[in-house]
C-alpha cells in the first residue's frame, strides 16, 4: 500500500509542479490497492485499519495534510473524507535588477517587505516614491498627520490610524466615522496610505516630522 501511494503522490506532484493537491479518502484507498478490485476488497474487509494508520503516518511525515472540516463519520477522529497531498513549494526567482532598484530606497525597509511582494510594490510604487522623496528632504516643516496626508496625497485621512492605535493616545473618547460597529457607534479605520509607513519602516514623527492630534468629539444634537 505504501509504495502504491508514494508512486501516486509523485505522479500528482509531477503534473501540478507546485501547490497542494486535494484528494478524497476513497481516491487514496483505490490508489493504495493499485486500482485492483481484488486488493481493494481485501483492504475494505480486513486491512482498513492498516490503511488508516498508513494515512496517519503520511500526515505525521508531512506528506499528507487532512482537511480538518471533513472528519469521516463513523470512523476514528484521525480519519477524514478529504486530504491534501503536500506539493512542491514554489521557487522564488530573484531578479537582480529589481533587487538593486529596491536597494535604492536607502534608509527604508522597502527591500525587506517588497523583496517577495513584487505585485504589491507595483501597486504601491507611485505612493512609495512620493513618500520617499519627502523623506529625503533635508528640511521639513512640522505639521499634523492630516496636513501631511493632504499635502502629499490630497487626502487628509491618508495616514489615519485605526481605532486602538496612535489616535488612542490622543483621545480615548473620540469616535470617528467610516465604519459602524455592531452597537451603531462609529469606528475609525486605517487611512489609504497608513500601511506604507510600516512597509517602508517610517515613524511618522521621526522620519516625516508629522504628528497625530486630538480631534474634537462631536456630540450629535438630539432631535426635538
PDB file of N, CA and C in Angstrom, residues 11 43 52-53 66 90 103 111 136 145 180 195 197 210:
ATOM      1  N   UNK A  11       3.458  11.103  -8.914  1.00  0.00           N
ATOM      2  CA  UNK A  11       2.836  11.390 -10.216  1.00  0.00           C
ATOM      3  C   UNK A  11       2.007  12.661 -10.161  1.00  0.00           C
ATOM      4  N   UNK A  43      -8.610  -4.775   1.304  1.00  0.00           N
ATOM      5  CA  UNK A  43      -8.355  -3.686   2.254  1.00  0.00           C
ATOM      6  C   UNK A  43      -9.638  -3.309   2.981  1.00  0.00           C
ATOM      7  N   UNK A  52      -5.713   3.065   7.293  1.00  0.00           N
ATOM      8  CA  UNK A  52      -5.898   4.325   8.014  1.00  0.00           C
ATOM      9  C   UNK A  52      -4.645   4.709   8.805  1.00  0.00           C
ATOM     10  N   UNK A  53      -3.979   3.735   9.358  1.00  0.00           N
ATOM     11  CA  UNK A  53      -2.730   4.010  10.065  1.00  0.00           C
ATOM     12  C   UNK A  53      -1.659   4.505   9.100  1.00  0.00           C
ATOM     13  N   UNK A  66      -4.594  16.627   6.375  1.00  0.00           N
ATOM     14  CA  UNK A  66      -6.042  16.411   6.390  1.00  0.00           C
ATOM     15  C   UNK A  66      -6.812  17.720   6.275  1.00  0.00           C
ATOM     16  N   UNK A  90       6.675  26.676  -4.263  1.00  0.00           N
ATOM     17  CA  UNK A  90       7.009  27.495  -5.426  1.00  0.00           C
ATOM     18  C   UNK A  90       8.378  28.137  -5.231  1.00  0.00           C
ATOM     19  N   UNK A 103      17.037  48.402  -3.423  1.00  0.00           N
ATOM     20  CA  UNK A 103      18.157  48.882  -2.603  1.00  0.00           C
ATOM     21  C   UNK A 103      18.312  50.407  -2.700  1.00  0.00           C
ATOM     22  N   UNK A 111      13.109  47.118   0.855  1.00  0.00           N
ATOM     23  CA  UNK A 111      13.655  45.841   0.390  1.00  0.00           C
ATOM     24  C   UNK A 111      13.101  44.680   1.198  1.00  0.00           C
ATOM     25  N   UNK A 136      13.392  62.250   2.008  1.00  0.00           N
ATOM     26  CA  UNK A 136      14.758  62.662   1.671  1.00  0.00           C
ATOM     27  C   UNK A 136      14.984  64.174   1.763  1.00  0.00           C
ATOM     28  N   UNK A 145      -0.576  65.013  11.041  1.00  0.00           N
ATOM     29  CA  UNK A 145      -0.685  63.874  10.119  1.00  0.00           C
ATOM     30  C   UNK A 145      -1.736  64.160   9.057  1.00  0.00           C
ATOM     31  N   UNK A 180     -19.233  51.459  10.932  1.00  0.00           N
ATOM     32  CA  UNK A 180     -20.009  51.343  12.157  1.00  0.00           C
ATOM     33  C   UNK A 180     -19.844  49.961  12.742  1.00  0.00           C
ATOM     34  N   UNK A 195      -0.584  51.865   5.725  1.00  0.00           N
ATOM     35  CA  UNK A 195       0.205  50.634   5.624  1.00  0.00           C
ATOM     36  C   UNK A 195       1.615  50.883   5.105  1.00  0.00           C
ATOM     37  N   UNK A 197       3.628  53.233   5.892  1.00  0.00           N
ATOM     38  CA  UNK A 197       4.542  53.622   6.970  1.00  0.00           C
ATOM     39  C   UNK A 197       5.252  52.392   7.521  1.00  0.00           C
ATOM     40  N   UNK A 210       5.751  64.682  11.306  1.00  0.00           N
ATOM     41  CA  UNK A 210       4.301  64.894  11.411  1.00  0.00           C
ATOM     42  C   UNK A 210       3.835  64.262  12.715  1.00  0.00           C
TER      43      UNK A 210
END
